[in-house]
Amino acid sequence: MPIQGRPATVRLTAFTDYGLRMLMRMASAPARAFTTAELAAEFGLSRHHLTKIMLRLGRAGIVATRRGGGGGALLARPPAEIRLGEVVRLLEDGQAPALCLAPGPGAACGLDGRCRLKGRLRSAEAAFLADLDRASLADIALPALHPA
Amino acid sequence: MPIQGRPATVRLTAFTDYGLRMLMRMASAPARAFTTAELAAEFGLSRHHLTKIMLRLGRAGIVATRRGGGGGALLARPPAEIRLGEVVRLLEDGQAPALCLAPGPGAACGLDGRCRLKGRLRSAEAAFLADLDRASLADIALPALHPA
């Protein structure tokens, strides 16, 4: 259940959120190849979106592709060896940025060089990712939502 | 300068961002009262926005109001006693939520009760805020941008 009235500092993009769901599912059956069509149907998400995410995961060597009948994508490494921080860093890279930590017009605040907050936020972000790195995909593996 | 090509996991709302700027400025002259009009002019931000933020900071006992000539808002406690995590928790509370950690329709993902990611994100968020709590407003105090 959602939790009322708590701070929500952690904002993952939909890209990262969907990517994590796919990987959670794949981690529950690491020997099996999954198609994006099948994952899209299982989670009720857009196949187009998932295909883009899968491409990025493939380029980074987190998933590999198996061709032919029963083909699809599967984890390229054992789930216990894929840390959550690694996945989040990869999926968040280049996505809608933090207000002042990232490039783009929204990032300009006029305090450049005088802002000591930036370093503090960077340190806190590192703590966030380091904490995620304490867990792996094996820790969040998700069995089939609608077992056949 | 903004930093290219790095992950941007930390997404503070504009509400939090502006609140931090106001507090940074106030921390550089803790004995002085600031008006929202003056802070809005200095940072080039909407006075309406800053007034709403100041109200929340006042209710939480982070700023106090001084009436009359030379009146305005000032820090209610020494800057070294106001931790950044406290400020961020307060300002982020009830703002645009994380995808799966917060209430609202966007939070529904259909994995309730089976999602082991949520606990990991909560732990990482706690690490983020704990790291911010290692610093105080005194550490990020910001002198006047345009000294008279």
GROMACS .gro file of C-alpha atoms in nm:
model
  296
    1MET     CA    1   0.000   0.000   0.000
    2PRO     CA    2   0.119   0.354  -0.064
    3ILE     CA    3   0.238   0.538   0.240
    4GLN     CA    4   0.074   0.868   0.332
    5GLY     CA    5   0.245   1.181   0.457
    6ARG     CA    6   0.607   1.089   0.422
    7PRO     CA    7   0.887   1.271   0.244
    8ALA     CA    8   0.945   1.159  -0.111
    9THR     CA    9   1.297   1.257  -0.198
   10VAL     CA   10   1.362   0.959  -0.418
   11ARG     CA   11   1.219   1.028  -0.759
   12LEU     CA   12   1.300   0.766  -1.016
   13THR     CA   13   1.195   0.826  -1.374
   14ALA     CA   14   0.939   0.597  -1.537
   15PHE     CA   15   1.229   0.471  -1.750
   16THR     CA   16   1.413   0.350  -1.440
   17ASP     CA   17   1.098   0.225  -1.272
   18TYR     CA   18   0.998   0.010  -1.571
   19GLY     CA   19   1.353  -0.112  -1.618
   20LEU     CA   20   1.368  -0.227  -1.258
   21ARG     CA   21   1.039  -0.413  -1.297
   22MET     CA   22   1.161  -0.597  -1.605
   23LEU     CA   23   1.485  -0.693  -1.432
   24MET     CA   24   1.305  -0.804  -1.117
   25ARG     CA   25   1.095  -1.036  -1.327
   26MET     CA   26   1.390  -1.167  -1.527
   27ALA     CA   27   1.583  -1.225  -1.205
   28SER     CA   28   1.321  -1.472  -1.087
   29ALA     CA   29   1.395  -1.703  -1.382
   30PRO     CA   30   1.750  -1.619  -1.489
   31ALA     CA   31   1.783  -1.908  -1.733
   32ARG     CA   32   1.474  -1.812  -1.929
   33ALA     CA   33   1.456  -1.562  -2.217
   34PHE     CA   34   1.181  -1.299  -2.194
   35THR     CA   35   1.036  -1.103  -2.484
   36THR     CA   36   0.949  -0.739  -2.434
   37ALA     CA   37   0.598  -0.821  -2.564
   38GLU     CA   38   0.551  -1.068  -2.282
   39LEU     CA   39   0.688  -0.833  -2.016
   40ALA     CA   40   0.476  -0.546  -2.150
   41ALA     CA   41   0.164  -0.762  -2.128
   42GLU     CA   42   0.248  -0.887  -1.778
   43PHE     CA   43   0.299  -0.539  -1.635
   44GLY     CA   44   0.046  -0.356  -1.852
   45LEU     CA   45   0.314  -0.126  -1.991
   46SER     CA   46   0.397   0.004  -2.339
   47ARG     CA   47   0.605  -0.239  -2.543
   48HIS     CA   48   0.769   0.053  -2.722
   49HIS     CA   49   0.896   0.188  -2.389
   50LEU     CA   50   1.024  -0.147  -2.273
   51THR     CA   51   1.208  -0.204  -2.600
   52LYS     CA   52   1.403   0.120  -2.556
   53ILE     CA   53   1.490   0.027  -2.199
   54MET     CA   54   1.596  -0.324  -2.301
   55LEU     CA   55   1.828  -0.175  -2.562
   56ARG     CA   56   2.007   0.030  -2.300
   57LEU     CA   57   2.033  -0.268  -2.066
   58GLY     CA   58   2.178  -0.469  -2.354
   59ARG     CA   59   2.439  -0.209  -2.446
   60ALA     CA   60   2.551  -0.197  -2.084
   61GLY     CA   61   2.592  -0.575  -2.069
   62ILE     CA   62   2.319  -0.629  -1.810
   63VAL     CA   63   2.100  -0.832  -2.044
   64ALA     CA   64   2.192  -1.047  -2.342
   65THR     CA   65   1.977  -1.149  -2.637
   66ARG     CA   66   1.900  -1.505  -2.741
   67ARG     CA   67   1.775  -1.546  -3.096
   68GLY     CA   68   1.536  -1.795  -3.252
   69GLY     CA   69   1.246  -1.989  -3.105
   70GLY     CA   70   1.216  -1.926  -2.733
   71GLY     CA   71   1.438  -1.624  -2.791
   72GLY     CA   72   1.435  -1.295  -2.608
   73ALA     CA   73   1.641  -1.121  -2.346
   74LEU     CA   74   1.791  -1.270  -2.034
   75LEU     CA   75   2.025  -1.150  -1.763
   76ALA     CA   76   2.383  -1.151  -1.887
   77ARG     CA   77   2.516  -1.218  -1.536
   78PRO     CA   78   2.382  -1.400  -1.228
   79PRO     CA   79   2.125  -1.178  -1.054
   80ALA     CA   80   2.332  -1.173  -0.736
   81GLU     CA   81   2.612  -1.005  -0.931
   82ILE     CA   82   2.399  -0.718  -1.064
   83ARG     CA   83   2.385  -0.447  -0.797
   84LEU     CA   84   2.084  -0.219  -0.778
   85GLY     CA   85   2.297   0.094  -0.769
   86GLU     CA   86   2.457  -0.010  -1.099
   87VAL     CA   87   2.114  -0.050  -1.257
   88VAL     CA   88   1.978   0.278  -1.123
   89ARG     CA   89   2.290   0.471  -1.230
   90LEU     CA   90   2.257   0.329  -1.579
   91LEU     CA   91   1.884   0.388  -1.620
   92GLU     CA   92   1.884   0.736  -1.467
   93ASP     CA   93   2.176   0.852  -1.677
   94GLY     CA   94   2.061   1.129  -1.909
   95GLN     CA   95   1.705   1.131  -1.776
   96ALA     CA   96   1.516   1.431  -1.642
   97PRO     CA   97   1.779   1.585  -1.420
   98ALA     CA   98   1.801   1.718  -1.070
   99LEU     CA   99   1.730   2.087  -1.044
  100CYS     CA  100   2.081   2.199  -0.985
  101LEU     CA  101   2.305   1.899  -1.036
  102ALA     CA  102   2.258   1.850  -1.405
  103PRO     CA  103   2.292   2.026  -1.739
  104GLY     CA  104   2.013   2.222  -1.907
  105PRO     CA  105   1.842   2.557  -1.862
  106GLY     CA  106   1.650   2.449  -1.553
  107ALA     CA  107   1.983   2.388  -1.387
  108ALA     CA  108   2.092   2.749  -1.399
  109CYS     CA  109   2.038   2.919  -1.065
  110GLY     CA  110   2.290   3.201  -1.077
  111LEU     CA  111   2.486   3.069  -0.778
  112ASP     CA  112   2.762   2.899  -0.975
  113GLY     CA  113   3.084   2.886  -0.781
  114ARG     CA  114   2.923   3.019  -0.466
  115CYS     CA  115   2.682   2.734  -0.400
  116ARG     CA  116   2.798   2.498  -0.126
  117LEU     CA  117   2.474   2.301  -0.139
  118LYS     CA  118   2.570   2.124  -0.459
  119GLY     CA  119   2.855   1.933  -0.296
  120ARG     CA  120   2.625   1.827  -0.012
  121LEU     CA  121   2.363   1.699  -0.254
  122ARG     CA  122   2.627   1.512  -0.449
  123SER     CA  123   2.748   1.347  -0.131
  124ALA     CA  124   2.393   1.252  -0.034
  125GLU     CA  125   2.330   1.110  -0.381
  126ALA     CA  126   2.644   0.900  -0.350
  127ALA     CA  127   2.513   0.769  -0.017
  128PHE     CA  128   2.182   0.685  -0.187
  129LEU     CA  129   2.351   0.486  -0.463
  130ALA     CA  130   2.596   0.318  -0.226
  131ASP     CA  131   2.304   0.198  -0.018
  132LEU     CA  132   2.136   0.056  -0.330
  133ASP     CA  133   2.461  -0.121  -0.414
  134ARG     CA  134   2.426  -0.322  -0.093
  135ALA     CA  135   2.149  -0.518  -0.269
  136SER     CA  136   2.139  -0.707  -0.597
  137LEU     CA  137   1.872  -0.821  -0.840
  138ALA     CA  138   1.870  -1.153  -0.657
  139ASP     CA  139   1.729  -0.970  -0.353
  140ILE     CA  140   1.432  -0.827  -0.542
  141ALA     CA  141   1.352  -1.109  -0.785
  142LEU     CA  142   0.980  -1.115  -0.865
  143PRO     CA  143   0.795  -1.432  -0.960
  144ALA     CA  144   0.536  -1.430  -1.242
  145LEU     CA  145   0.241  -1.205  -1.162
  146HIS     CA  146  -0.008  -1.432  -1.335
  147PRO     CA  147   0.137  -1.785  -1.325
  148ALA     CA  148   0.022  -1.986  -1.623
  149MET     CA  149   2.899   2.477  -1.400
  150PRO     CA  150   2.650   2.201  -1.464
  151ILE     CA  151   2.802   1.859  -1.493
  152GLN     CA  152   2.745   1.659  -1.810
  153GLY     CA  153   2.669   1.292  -1.840
  154ARG     CA  154   2.624   1.195  -1.480
  155PRO     CA  155   2.333   1.017  -1.315
  156ALA     CA  156   2.073   1.247  -1.166
  157THR     CA  157   1.894   1.047  -0.903
  158VAL     CA  158   1.844   1.335  -0.668
  159ARG     CA  159   1.545   1.531  -0.783
  160LEU     CA  160   1.440   1.806  -0.548
  161THR     CA  161   1.122   1.995  -0.627
  162ALA     CA  162   1.140   2.366  -0.710
  163PHE     CA  163   0.970   2.420  -0.373
  164THR     CA  164   1.263   2.258  -0.192
  165ASP     CA  165   1.523   2.416  -0.417
  166TYR     CA  166   1.391   2.769  -0.357
  167GLY     CA  167   1.350   2.705   0.014
  168LEU     CA  168   1.711   2.598   0.040
  169ARG     CA  169   1.828   2.911  -0.142
  170MET     CA  170   1.634   3.136   0.094
  171LEU     CA  171   1.772   2.956   0.397
  172MET     CA  172   2.128   2.964   0.262
  173ARG     CA  173   2.100   3.338   0.226
  174MET     CA  174   1.943   3.388   0.568
  175ALA     CA  175   2.213   3.170   0.724
  176SER     CA  176   2.479   3.415   0.611
  177ALA     CA  177   2.329   3.691   0.828
  178PRO     CA  178   2.135   3.512   1.100
  179ALA     CA  179   2.063   3.825   1.305
  180ARG     CA  180   1.899   4.006   1.015
  181ALA     CA  181   1.535   3.985   0.906
  182PHE     CA  182   1.472   3.922   0.536
  183THR     CA  183   1.152   4.001   0.348
  184THR     CA  184   1.031   3.761   0.083
  185ALA     CA  185   1.020   4.056  -0.159
  186GLU     CA  186   1.391   4.113  -0.108
  187LEU     CA  187   1.479   3.744  -0.142
  188ALA     CA  188   1.259   3.714  -0.452
  189ALA     CA  189   1.440   4.008  -0.611
  190GLU     CA  190   1.784   3.879  -0.519
  191PHE     CA  191   1.726   3.534  -0.668
  192GLY     CA  192   1.494   3.640  -0.950
  193LEU     CA  193   1.215   3.417  -0.821
  194SER     CA  194   0.841   3.459  -0.775
  195ARG     CA  195   0.750   3.632  -0.449
  196HIS     CA  196   0.425   3.436  -0.435
  197HIS     CA  197   0.621   3.109  -0.437
  198LEU     CA  198   0.864   3.224  -0.171
  199THR     CA  199   0.581   3.339   0.055
  200LYS     CA  200   0.426   2.992   0.051
  201ILE     CA  201   0.761   2.834   0.131
  202MET     CA  202   0.829   3.081   0.411
  203LEU     CA  203   0.492   2.994   0.565
  204ARG     CA  204   0.586   2.630   0.581
  205LEU     CA  205   0.928   2.709   0.727
  206GLY     CA  206   0.755   2.926   0.988
  207ARG     CA  207   0.504   2.660   1.089
  208ALA     CA  208   0.787   2.413   1.136
  209GLY     CA  209   0.982   2.653   1.358
  210ILE     CA  210   1.274   2.693   1.123
  211VAL     CA  211   1.213   3.064   1.066
  212ALA     CA  212   1.048   3.323   1.289
  213THR     CA  213   0.882   3.650   1.194
  214ARG     CA  214   0.983   3.992   1.320
  215ARG     CA  215   0.721   4.265   1.275
  216GLY     CA  216   0.751   4.638   1.218
  217GLY     CA  217   1.025   4.842   1.054
  218GLY     CA  218   1.315   4.624   0.947
  219GLY     CA  219   1.079   4.330   0.991
  220GLY     CA  220   1.072   4.006   0.799
  221ALA     CA  221   1.176   3.647   0.856
  222LEU     CA  222   1.489   3.520   1.023
  223LEU     CA  223   1.621   3.183   1.130
  224ALA     CA  224   1.455   3.070   1.450
  225ARG     CA  225   1.765   2.874   1.555
  226PRO     CA  226   2.140   2.912   1.497
  227PRO     CA  227   2.224   2.793   1.144
  228ALA     CA  228   2.458   2.527   1.283
  229GLU     CA  229   2.160   2.370   1.459
  230ILE     CA  230   1.942   2.339   1.148
  231ARG     CA  231   2.039   2.020   0.966
  232LEU     CA  232   1.994   1.995   0.591
  233GLY     CA  233   1.810   1.666   0.615
  234GLU     CA  234   1.553   1.827   0.843
  235VAL     CA  235   1.497   2.105   0.589
  236VAL     CA  236   1.472   1.871   0.290
  237ARG     CA  237   1.233   1.635   0.472
  238LEU     CA  238   1.011   1.929   0.558
  239LEU     CA  239   1.011   2.091   0.215
  240GLU     CA  240   0.970   1.769   0.020
  241ASP     CA  241   0.681   1.650   0.235
  242GLY     CA  242   0.367   1.628   0.024
  243GLN     CA  243   0.544   1.735  -0.296
  244ALA     CA  244   0.544   1.549  -0.626
  245PRO     CA  245   0.605   1.196  -0.509
  246ALA     CA  246   0.836   0.915  -0.600
  247LEU     CA  247   0.689   0.675  -0.849
  248CYS     CA  248   0.624   0.389  -0.616
  249LEU     CA  249   0.693   0.518  -0.265
  250ALA     CA  250   0.412   0.765  -0.234
  251PRO     CA  251   0.034   0.796  -0.247
  252GLY     CA  252  -0.162   0.880  -0.560
  253PRO     CA  253  -0.265   0.709  -0.882
  254GLY     CA  254   0.084   0.723  -1.032
  255ALA     CA  255   0.204   0.516  -0.741
  256ALA     CA  256  -0.003   0.212  -0.831
  257CYS     CA  257   0.207  -0.050  -1.003
  258GLY     CA  258   0.015  -0.367  -0.932
  259LEU     CA  259   0.301  -0.524  -0.736
  260ASP     CA  260   0.173  -0.438  -0.389
  261GLY     CA  261   0.289  -0.687  -0.133
  262ARG     CA  262   0.518  -0.862  -0.380
  263CYS     CA  263   0.757  -0.577  -0.447
  264ARG     CA  264   1.086  -0.607  -0.261
  265LEU     CA  265   1.229  -0.302  -0.436
  266LYS     CA  266   1.027  -0.061  -0.224
  267GLY     CA  267   1.211  -0.149   0.096
  268ARG     CA  268   1.545  -0.106  -0.080
  269LEU     CA  269   1.446   0.238  -0.210
  270ARG     CA  270   1.326   0.338   0.134
  271SER     CA  271   1.658   0.233   0.283
  272ALA     CA  272   1.850   0.427   0.016
  273GLU     CA  273   1.636   0.734   0.077
  274ALA     CA  274   1.711   0.713   0.448
  275ALA     CA  275   2.083   0.700   0.363
  276PHE     CA  276   2.037   1.009   0.144
  277LEU     CA  277   1.870   1.206   0.423
  278ALA     CA  278   2.113   1.085   0.688
  279ASP     CA  279   2.399   1.207   0.475
  280LEU     CA  280   2.233   1.549   0.441
  281ASP     CA  281   2.193   1.557   0.819
  282ARG     CA  282   2.571   1.553   0.851
  283ALA     CA  283   2.566   1.918   0.735
  284SER     CA  284   2.380   2.222   0.861
  285LEU     CA  285   2.274   2.558   0.721
  286ALA     CA  286   2.595   2.699   0.866
  287ASP     CA  287   2.787   2.485   0.617
  288ILE     CA  288   2.607   2.625   0.314
  289ALA     CA  289   2.554   2.989   0.418
  290LEU     CA  290   2.550   3.214   0.113
  291PRO     CA  291   2.657   3.581   0.125
  292ALA     CA  292   2.461   3.848  -0.065
  293LEU     CA  293   2.469   3.792  -0.441
  294HIS     CA  294   2.480   4.163  -0.517
  295PRO     CA  295   2.640   4.336  -0.217
  296ALA     CA  296   2.508   4.688  -0.175
   0.00000   0.00000   0.00000
